[in-house]
Amino acid sequence: MFFEVQPGSETGDRRYRELVEQLDMPMLIHVDGTIVFATQAVVDLVRVEDLEALKGRQLVDFIHPDDLEVVVAHMVRILAGEPSERHRYRIRRADGTDAWVAAAATPYLLGDVAGALVVIEDITARLDAEAKLRASEVRYRALVQNSADIVAIVSAEGRLTYVSPATAAVLGREVDEVAGTDVRRWLHPDDSMVIERLIGRLREGPLGEGSSATFRVRHQDGAWRHLEAIATSRLDEPAIAGVVVNARDVTDRIAASARLRRMALHDSLTGLANRTLIEDRIKLAMQQGPTAVVMLDLNRFKDINDSLGHAVGDVVLAEIADRIRRSVRSGDTVGRVGGDEFVLVLPQAGRMQDIGATVDRIVSNLQEPIEHGTSRFRLSASVGIAFAPEHGTTGEGLLRAADAAMYRAKRERSGPSVYDHRDRERSIERLALSSELIDAIELDQFELHYQPKYDLASGRLIGAEALLRWFHPTRGLIPPDGFLPLAEDTGAIHVITRWVIDTAVAQVRAWTEQGHDLSVAVNLSPSSLQDPAFADHVLAALVAEGVASERLVLEVTEQTVMADPETALSVMRRLSDLGVRFSVDDFGTGYSSLTYLRMLPVTELKIDRSFIGDDCGAVDHDIVETIIALSRRLGLQVVAEGIESCDATDYLRSAGCDVGQGFHLGHPVPAAELDLGRPACVVHERAAHGSAGSHLAS
Ligand code: C2E
Ligand code: MG
Ligand code: MG
């Protein structure tokens, strides 16, 4: 019914035409641009009412104005009989909307009228999808290219078919250098397996989202970078055909956690293992066989810290750590478990013979002098040893055993000591003692003994040193060395010192009342001068007993003051301003400087008894005479303690020492037993010399 020109029989043609009209393919015939035939699909495409509405319409009515020129030129070529390819253009539908079509036209001759058969395809949806895909591809590429994330595609054979710039950067290279290479070329040899297994697993499928792995790749600078990667298989997807690897450079994170781990297991000052690591190493070593644990504690290290300062102390500790480290084998572990406590773990050692040489080497290395600035000193260590499994089967137990053995070595000033059952008993005893110490004052178990001090020139008794004794109900008399360190550790020392002050000051009053003009010397522990209430307590005691402050002498050692010179000095000044006298005990054994000696308000130096010698040993003349000369220069009284012989007494008097004290002149005794007369020796000597003191002879 459309046709102006009707070929063949009318009914046959109509049937044929109607059939074609129903084809689900947009197709039309135009003659000089006028539509003469169209299929129903064209009606749908251009959105007109029906086929009737297309009849006689101009083809150009349905062309997008911008594409009109191209389409018309095309039509002209077709109508002129030229061949044409499919071409794309936009149509404008009856409802005003546009669509993209691809059309192929063929010249169609109807008698002498030239027409064209046009087959049209609606490609709008496809173009839309393509555009979307293109846009998302652009977006993705931009993301991947600029992202710090490392993205790569690895083919089933292990070839890098795609690498993002970040991937190349992590290798220190250009993308071109890396793309197309075998992934294994960049991997740490130990990690190749990890990746191969991962790819193998992904190749086998079925694949869940992502399998992760951590591996190392080599940067151009030679360093290994750690990557943490998630791999997803896209082997089935032809466009990708590989495993997509998303990775992150976690080198810094791993380094930081390694540092943290090191810090958690190592002592920051010396870099040596700390207690945690030591216990771990002991456990490991014990699994391999017998193991030795050696505990070394520096002797008198505290003096260095106190007198030269913590900074010097730290340098010394680092030096000691180095010396120990250099003295052991590579499988041994050296650790620091306390301020000046070092530990060695020596595997495969079950007897003293196995470690004797090592321990000797360390002990002698430690004794080499240490120089720091102008200071030069020698250190020694007390050494305790425990063996596994004999003395313990846990790290903690072995450390405790070695510690107990070390403690004995220190107390007995002996060489390296191997743990034995007595050490255990002793450490239990120490524990028991510390609780009993607290109650000792309440239970009246302390007593002061007094050791007389004589003026060497006249033989006159001038005072006594108060020395503390603990009468333990079951252990008997415990000397100060046996409990004072414990009292220091537990803090009981404060109460004890106050009791000593009170008792000694009361004793002076008693002597005064008996007509004796005597002073008393009381020993202070390091913490006394750090006790802010100490000075007040001393003054209160003097006032309470009505004793002149000059009659109280407080003995301090160089360490006592050096623990905290500022505080000590202010307490000492306050007391000394009020008349209390200070004496430097054990002089010559510490590390104090002469500057301090000048600054301290002291009136007396006590030459340490190690220089005076014992009843058969000789006096160290050089040191004694130097100290006496120094005292003269500084205007201080000089006392010799530990005098055990007549010869020593004679010598000290002739050397110009002012005061003498020692077993030869009088032992420490309870106040009631103190001989207030003159010692035979001093008097005898002076009589023999025929000096002015001869009238004192009994
Ligand atoms: P120190 O102050 O140097 O006291 C002298 C020590 O030498 C006393 O020992 C005394 O008994 C002893 N000694 C005296 N003459 C001789 C002698 O001729 N030869 C020998 N070999 N030794 C002699 P002790 O009583 O065992 O006291 C030891 C240390 O304990 C004292 O040394 C002192 O530093 C400390 N100490 C004693 N009592 C107290 C106290 O009440 N408080 C404090 N903080 N420390 C005290
Ligand atoms: Mg003393
Ligand atoms: Mg002394």
XYZ file of N, CA and C in Angstrom, residues 405-604:
600
model
N 74.347 -16.798 94.334
C 75.769 -17.152 94.378
C 76.630 -15.896 94.275
N 76.191 -14.953 93.425
C 76.920 -13.704 93.253
C 76.915 -12.901 94.559
N 75.769 -12.917 95.213
C 75.616 -12.166 96.459
C 76.615 -12.681 97.505
N 76.779 -14.012 97.527
C 77.747 -14.594 98.472
C 79.166 -14.188 98.090
N 79.455 -14.245 96.775
C 80.798 -13.868 96.325
C 81.110 -12.436 96.733
N 80.104 -11.568 96.625
C 80.307 -10.164 96.968
C 80.554 -10.022 98.468
N 79.710 -10.703 99.239
C 79.828 -10.567 100.685
C 81.167 -11.113 101.179
N 81.565 -12.237 100.596
C 82.807 -12.863 101.063
C 84.023 -12.352 100.302
N 83.782 -11.414 99.411
C 84.853 -10.854 98.568
C 85.668 -11.985 97.949
N 84.970 -13.005 97.465
C 85.667 -14.157 96.903
C 85.595 -14.104 95.380
N 86.257 -15.059 94.744
C 86.217 -15.145 93.286
C 84.879 -15.712 92.845
N 84.740 -16.042 91.547
C 83.488 -16.588 91.023
C 82.975 -17.747 91.876
N 81.701 -17.676 92.252
C 81.125 -18.699 93.127
C 80.018 -19.437 92.404
N 80.026 -20.745 92.536
C 78.960 -21.550 91.951
C 77.875 -21.741 93.010
N 76.652 -21.648 92.553
C 75.504 -21.761 93.456
C 75.541 -23.073 94.248
N 75.206 -23.002 95.518
C 74.960 -24.234 96.270
C 73.756 -24.018 97.180
N 73.309 -25.087 97.820
C 72.042 -25.001 98.563
C 72.094 -23.943 99.658
N 73.285 -23.631 100.171
C 73.369 -22.621 101.234
C 72.927 -21.246 100.718
N 73.163 -20.993 99.425
C 72.753 -19.707 98.869
C 71.248 -19.537 98.958
N 70.564 -20.634 98.703
C 69.111 -20.599 98.773
C 68.685 -20.271 100.189
N 69.305 -20.983 101.127
C 68.958 -20.738 102.523
C 69.252 -19.293 102.891
N 70.376 -18.801 102.388
C 70.751 -17.423 102.719
C 69.750 -16.420 102.167
N 69.296 -16.658 100.945
C 68.379 -15.655 100.407
C 67.036 -15.714 101.127
N 66.664 -16.903 101.575
C 65.441 -17.015 102.377
C 65.651 -16.300 103.707
N 66.866 -16.484 104.230
C 67.217 -15.872 105.506
C 67.144 -14.354 105.406
N 67.665 -13.843 104.278
C 67.673 -12.401 104.065
C 66.248 -11.852 104.101
N 65.376 -12.640 103.489
C 63.972 -12.242 103.458
C 63.390 -12.193 104.869
N 63.678 -13.234 105.649
C 63.171 -13.322 107.018
C 63.745 -12.178 107.847
N 65.045 -11.947 107.647
C 65.735 -10.920 108.417
C 65.124 -9.546 108.186
N 64.752 -9.279 106.933
C 64.255 -7.944 106.647
C 62.938 -7.674 107.370
N 62.126 -8.712 107.592
C 60.889 -8.451 108.325
C 61.172 -8.322 109.821
N 62.177 -9.060 110.283
C 62.514 -8.963 111.715
C 63.168 -7.630 112.048
N 63.866 -7.098 111.054
C 64.566 -5.833 111.249
C 63.596 -4.714 111.623
N 62.433 -4.762 110.966
C 61.421 -3.729 111.212
C 61.034 -3.708 112.705
N 60.949 -4.895 113.299
C 60.485 -4.970 114.690
C 61.602 -4.835 115.711
N 62.847 -4.845 115.227
C 63.982 -4.901 116.156
C 64.000 -3.745 117.160
N 63.633 -2.545 116.708
C 63.668 -1.396 117.624
C 62.610 -1.561 118.709
N 61.391 -1.868 118.252
C 60.281 -2.090 119.183
C 60.661 -3.130 120.229
N 61.333 -4.175 119.762
C 61.664 -5.297 120.650
C 62.966 -5.054 121.409
N 63.509 -3.828 121.226
C 64.682 -3.460 122.020
C 65.882 -4.362 121.746
N 66.050 -4.748 120.494
C 67.137 -5.677 120.185
C 68.418 -4.964 119.757
N 68.346 -3.646 119.589
C 69.560 -2.909 119.203
C 70.322 -2.431 120.427
N 71.608 -2.322 120.254
C 72.438 -1.780 121.329
C 73.576 -1.016 120.670
N 74.050 0.033 121.343
C 75.216 0.737 120.813
C 76.431 0.330 121.622
N 77.503 0.029 120.902
C 78.784 -0.177 121.564
C 79.611 1.068 121.282
N 80.518 1.360 122.230
C 81.297 2.587 122.069
C 82.772 2.236 121.987
N 83.419 2.733 120.958
C 84.853 2.501 120.828
C 85.582 3.813 121.154
N 86.502 3.751 122.119
C 87.147 4.991 122.574
C 88.059 5.622 121.530
N 88.136 6.950 121.573
C 89.040 7.718 120.712
C 89.971 8.502 121.646
N 91.261 8.393 121.379
C 92.232 9.046 122.261
C 93.005 10.126 121.533
N 93.308 11.161 122.297
C 94.229 12.173 121.792
C 95.608 11.536 121.876
N 96.279 11.381 120.727
C 97.526 10.609 120.721
C 98.660 11.315 121.473
N 98.653 12.637 121.456
C 99.739 13.367 122.116
C 99.655 13.250 123.641
N 98.408 13.364 124.167
C 98.279 13.403 125.624
C 97.809 12.081 126.218
N 97.258 11.218 125.361
C 96.726 9.956 125.846
C 95.352 10.128 126.484
N 94.776 11.285 126.345
C 93.499 11.581 126.966
C 92.341 11.012 126.124
N 91.343 10.452 126.817
C 90.139 9.980 126.142
C 89.321 11.205 125.743
N 89.024 11.324 124.465
C 88.289 12.527 124.061
C 86.852 12.227 123.634
N 86.573 10.966 123.381
C 85.209 10.628 122.975
C 85.141 9.179 122.544
N 84.018 8.812 121.915
C 83.865 7.427 121.470
C 83.003 7.401 120.217
N 83.238 6.372 119.417
C 82.389 6.191 118.242
C 81.303 5.188 118.599
N 80.076 5.555 118.302
C 78.950 4.657 118.584
C 78.813 3.681 117.424
N 78.857 2.385 117.737
C 78.746 1.363 116.693
C 77.571 0.448 117.014
N 76.744 0.272 116.025
C 75.468 -0.407 116.242
C 75.616 -1.925 116.273
N 74.885 -2.556 117.178
C 74.850 -4.022 117.271
C 73.401 -4.481 117.334
N 73.123 -5.589 116.671
C 71.768 -6.154 116.737
C 71.860 -7.494 117.451
N 71.222 -7.551 118.610
C 71.182 -8.822 119.338
C 69.920 -9.547 118.938
N 70.104 -10.461 118.021
C 68.960 -11.198 117.485
C 68.654 -12.359 118.413
N 67.352 -12.572 118.737
C 67.010 -13.590 119.732
C 67.533 -14.985 119.380
N 67.575 -15.330 118.082
C 68.049 -16.675 117.754
C 69.407 -16.657 117.063
N 69.701 -15.603 116.354
C 70.961 -15.603 115.607
C 72.121 -15.043 116.397
N 71.816 -14.438 117.523
C 72.894 -13.858 118.308
C 73.279 -12.487 117.784
N 74.514 -12.065 118.051
C 74.919 -10.715 117.678
C 75.170 -10.614 116.176
N 74.490 -9.687 115.547
C 74.719 -9.468 114.113
C 75.451 -8.133 113.961
N 76.653 -8.141 113.319
C 77.398 -6.887 113.136
C 76.701 -5.992 112.114
N 77.001 -4.703 112.118
C 76.295 -3.772 111.223
C 76.337 -4.173 109.749
N 77.459 -4.697 109.308
C 77.538 -5.100 107.893
C 76.498 -6.161 107.555
N 76.040 -6.896 108.575
C 75.093 -7.984 108.336
C 73.659 -7.518 108.183
N 73.352 -6.287 108.560
C 71.951 -5.865 108.428
C 71.770 -4.445 107.893
N 72.849 -3.625 107.951
C 72.660 -2.246 107.471
C 72.333 -2.155 105.974
N 73.002 -2.953 105.126
C 72.632 -2.893 103.703
C 71.159 -3.233 103.500
N 70.680 -4.212 104.284
C 69.277 -4.603 104.208
C 68.380 -3.450 104.676
N 68.825 -2.790 105.748
C 68.056 -1.659 106.277
C 67.995 -0.534 105.249
N 69.101 -0.343 104.505
C 69.120 0.662 103.440
C 68.099 0.297 102.370
N 68.126 -0.981 101.987
C 67.231 -1.441 100.920
C 65.767 -1.311 101.316
N 65.463 -1.592 102.570
C 64.050 -1.627 102.975
C 63.574 -0.281 103.510
N 64.499 0.662 103.701
C 64.089 1.964 104.213
C 64.052 2.018 105.732
N 64.280 0.868 106.393
C 64.261 0.832 107.862
C 65.382 1.690 108.437
N 66.354 2.037 107.601
C 67.528 2.772 108.064
C 67.162 4.108 108.726
N 66.094 4.756 108.246
C 65.733 6.061 108.811
C 65.391 5.946 110.287
N 64.543 4.995 110.596
C 64.127 4.791 111.989
C 65.343 4.400 112.818
N 66.174 3.525 112.247
C 67.346 3.041 112.977
C 68.299 4.197 113.290
N 68.568 5.047 112.283
C 69.498 6.164 112.498
C 68.986 7.100 113.597
N 67.690 7.358 113.593
C 67.129 8.232 114.637
C 67.317 7.626 116.020
N 67.101 6.320 116.068
C 67.283 5.645 117.363
C 68.741 5.773 117.813
N 69.682 5.610 116.866
C 71.110 5.699 117.203
C 71.435 7.103 117.716
N 70.930 8.123 117.015
C 71.179 9.509 117.423
C 70.657 9.730 118.848
N 69.395 9.347 119.071
C 68.778 9.551 120.393
C 69.594 8.870 121.483
N 69.977 7.600 121.203
C 70.682 6.820 122.219
C 72.073 7.401 122.487
N 72.770 7.784 121.413
C 74.133 8.307 121.564
C 74.116 9.651 122.298
N 73.151 10.513 121.933
C 73.075 11.827 122.582
C 72.741 11.651 124.070
N 71.848 10.718 124.371
C 71.511 10.443 125.778
C 72.755 9.960 126.535
N 73.593 9.187 125.834
C 74.821 8.682 126.461
C 75.786 9.828 126.794
N 75.856 10.812 125.884
C 76.733 11.960 126.132
C 76.264 12.684 127.398
N 74.943 12.827 127.538
C 74.433 13.500 128.723
C 74.836 12.728 129.987
N 74.724 11.394 129.882
C 75.098 10.569 131.034
C 76.568 10.786 131.394
N 77.430 10.788 130.355
C 78.863 11.005 130.619
C 79.089 12.368 131.255
N 78.409 13.374 130.695
C 78.576 14.731 131.210
C 78.184 14.777 132.685
N 77.039 14.107 132.958
C 76.557 14.100 134.336
C 77.554 13.421 135.271
N 78.304 12.448 134.672
C 79.312 11.758 135.483
C 80.623 12.539 135.520
N 80.620 13.706 134.862
C 81.807 14.554 134.899
C 82.825 14.267 133.813
N 82.412 13.528 132.810
C 83.344 13.250 131.722
C 83.061 14.149 130.532
N 84.111 14.743 130.056
C 84.000 15.715 128.972
C 84.217 14.979 127.638
N 83.216 14.265 127.188
C 83.385 13.403 126.010
C 82.408 13.753 124.892
N 82.848 13.486 123.657
C 81.922 13.643 122.527
C 81.594 12.244 121.995
N 80.544 12.183 121.172
C 80.181 10.894 120.580
C 80.126 11.037 119.061
N 80.617 10.007 118.384
C 80.566 10.016 116.916
C 79.516 9.008 116.463
N 78.654 9.457 115.576
C 77.602 8.584 115.047
C 77.794 8.463 113.531
N 77.686 7.235 113.024
C 77.834 7.008 111.581
C 76.519 7.275 110.852
N 76.605 7.982 109.743
C 75.391 8.227 108.950
C 75.418 7.347 107.705
N 74.264 6.909 107.324
C 74.176 6.147 106.077
C 73.827 7.139 104.970
N 74.051 6.767 103.709
C 73.798 7.713 102.608
C 72.404 8.332 102.661
N 71.396 7.542 103.028
C 70.042 8.094 102.957
C 69.740 9.093 104.076
N 70.548 9.084 105.165
C 70.271 10.015 106.263
C 70.294 11.457 105.778
N 71.304 11.769 104.963
C 71.436 13.156 104.523
C 70.425 13.514 103.434
N 69.704 12.529 102.943
C 68.653 12.821 101.964
C 67.298 12.942 102.659
N 67.288 12.720 103.962
C 66.037 12.762 104.720
C 65.802 14.206 105.176
N 64.781 14.875 104.632
C 64.598 16.301 104.920
C 64.363 16.578 106.411
N 63.854 15.576 107.135
C 63.535 15.808 108.550
C 64.716 15.472 109.455
N 65.811 15.009 108.838
C 66.925 14.516 109.650
C 67.527 15.599 110.562
N 67.806 16.768 109.989
C 68.448 17.835 110.756
C 67.587 18.224 111.960
N 66.288 18.359 111.722
C 65.385 18.721 112.824
C 65.431 17.681 113.931
N 65.483 16.436 113.515
C 65.502 15.372 114.513
C 66.761 15.450 115.382
N 67.901 15.695 114.724
C 69.170 15.781 115.461
C 69.108 16.925 116.472
N 68.641 18.088 115.993
C 68.590 19.248 116.878
C 67.641 18.999 118.046
N 66.499 18.366 117.721
C 65.530 18.075 118.784
C 66.151 17.169 119.849
N 66.932 16.186 119.400
C 67.555 15.248 120.348
C 68.540 15.991 121.255
N 69.326 16.887 120.643
C 70.313 17.642 121.430
C 69.606 18.510 122.473
N 68.529 19.173 122.006
C 67.786 20.041 122.920
C 67.168 19.211 124.040
N 66.540 18.104 123.670
C 65.855 17.269 124.657
C 66.803 16.794 125.756
N 68.021 16.472 125.369
C 68.970 15.944 126.356
C 69.829 17.054 126.964
N 69.669 18.262 126.431
C 70.470 19.375 126.931
C 71.955 19.178 126.667
N 72.257 18.610 125.507
C 73.652 18.338 125.160
C 74.143 19.408 124.178
N 75.339 19.914 124.397
C 75.900 20.916 123.488
C 76.162 20.276 122.131
N 75.806 21.013 121.093
C 75.912 20.418 119.756
C 77.350 20.037 119.395
N 78.341 20.712 119.966
C 79.748 20.401 119.671
C 80.119 18.974 120.084
N 79.329 18.417 120.983
C 79.663 17.077 121.477
C 79.194 15.960 120.533
N 78.489 16.348 119.489
C 78.032 15.347 118.518
C 78.863 15.458 117.238
N 79.474 14.320 116.869
C 80.224 14.260 115.608
C 79.456 13.316 114.685
N 79.180 13.771 113.481
C 78.496 12.886 112.531
C 79.509 12.418 111.498
N 79.668 11.092 111.401
C 80.635 10.542 110.446
C 79.945 10.271 109.108
N 80.486 10.893 108.077
C 79.948 10.641 106.732
C 81.074 10.061 105.887
N 80.716 9.277 104.907
C 81.751 8.814 103.982
C 81.618 9.651 102.720
N 82.591 9.502 101.852
C 82.524 10.267 100.608
C 81.262 9.896 99.826
N 80.914 8.594 99.849
C 79.701 8.161 99.137
C 78.439 8.760 99.750
N 78.428 8.849 101.088
C 77.239 9.377 101.766
C 76.897 10.751 101.210
N 77.931 11.546 100.984
C 77.708 12.911 100.521
C 77.435 12.936 99.028
N 78.194 12.123 98.280
C 78.138 12.207 96.827
C 76.837 11.681 96.231
N 76.065 10.924 97.003
C 74.811 10.404 96.469
C 73.955 11.555 95.952
N 73.964 12.666 96.676
C 73.243 13.855 96.229
C 73.895 15.035 96.937
N 75.007 15.518 96.386
C 75.821 16.515 97.086
C 75.038 17.763 97.495
N 74.133 18.221 96.640
C 73.388 19.459 96.933
C 72.621 19.340 98.240
N 71.781 18.286 98.304
C 70.948 18.091 99.483
C 71.826 17.841 100.705
N 72.807 16.952 100.536
C 73.685 16.606 101.649
C 74.343 17.868 102.195
N 74.814 18.689 101.273
C 75.524 19.894 101.681
C 74.620 20.827 102.483
N 73.372 20.960 102.052
C 72.507 21.909 102.755
C 72.168 21.395 104.160
N 71.957 20.077 104.281
C 71.683 19.512 105.608
C 72.921 19.682 106.500
N 74.087 19.402 105.928
C 75.326 19.501 106.707
C 75.577 20.934 107.160
N 75.349 21.893 106.253
C 75.575 23.304 106.608
C 74.680 23.725 107.754
N 73.412 23.305 107.642
C 72.455 23.718 108.664
C 72.916 23.219 110.036
N 73.302 21.937 110.115
C 73.716 21.360 111.391
C 75.054 21.953 111.850
N 75.951 22.145 110.894
C 77.283 22.629 111.276
C 77.212 24.079 111.763
N 76.289 24.864 111.154
C 76.106 26.247 111.613
C 75.689 26.279 113.075
N 75.004 25.208 113.496
C 74.540 25.168 114.886
C 75.541 24.454 115.794
N 76.704 24.090 115.221
C 77.773 23.568 116.068
C 78.061 22.086 115.947
N 77.182 21.327 115.267
C 77.426 19.893 115.116
C 78.656 19.707 114.228
N 79.519 18.769 114.608
C 80.743 18.569 113.824
C 80.586 17.408 112.840
N 81.324 17.489 111.743
C 81.284 16.419 110.749
C 82.675 15.845 110.531
N 82.715 14.530 110.349
C 83.973 13.837 110.135
C 83.844 13.008 108.862
N 84.913 12.965 108.047
C 84.871 12.125 106.845
C 85.491 10.774 107.194
N 84.639 9.748 107.223
C 85.028 8.389 107.605
C 85.693 7.678 106.421
N 86.473 6.663 106.723
C 87.098 5.817 105.697
C 87.778 6.658 104.622
N 88.399 7.755 105.039
C 88.974 8.672 104.051
C 90.086 7.999 103.249
N 90.071 8.251 101.950
C 91.112 7.696 101.079
C 90.624 6.533 100.239
N 89.388 6.077 100.495
C 88.901 4.925 99.728
C 87.872 5.323 98.681
N 87.376 6.537 98.768
C 86.316 6.946 97.830
C 86.897 7.633 96.616
N 86.032 8.292 95.880
C 86.469 8.946 94.651
C 86.271 10.456 94.722
N 86.027 10.973 95.910
C 85.610 12.373 95.945
C 86.750 13.314 95.564
N 86.367 14.476 95.118
C 87.385 15.429 94.694
C 87.750 16.330 95.869
N 88.907 16.912 95.759
C 89.356 17.792 96.840
C 88.505 19.053 96.901
N 87.927 19.403 95.755
C 87.055 20.577 95.737
C 85.918 20.395 96.726
N 85.332 19.181 96.686
C 84.221 18.925 97.592
C 84.666 19.011 99.036
N 85.847 18.458 99.267
C 86.365 18.460 100.626
C 86.423 19.886 101.164
N 86.787 20.811 100.310
C 86.866 22.229 100.711
C 85.496 22.783 101.000
N 84.528 22.366 100.179
C 83.179 22.918 100.310
C 82.435 22.378 101.515
N 82.755 21.137 101.904
C 82.003 20.501 102.985
C 82.384 21.101 104.340
N 81.407 21.287 105.205
C 81.717 21.834 106.529
C 82.233 20.738 107.461
N 83.373 20.138 107.131
C 83.897 19.060 107.981
C 85.040 19.575 108.851
N 85.229 18.909 109.975
C 86.295 19.333 110.883
C 87.316 18.220 111.085
N 87.035 17.032 110.503
C 87.879 15.871 110.810
C 87.954 14.900 109.638
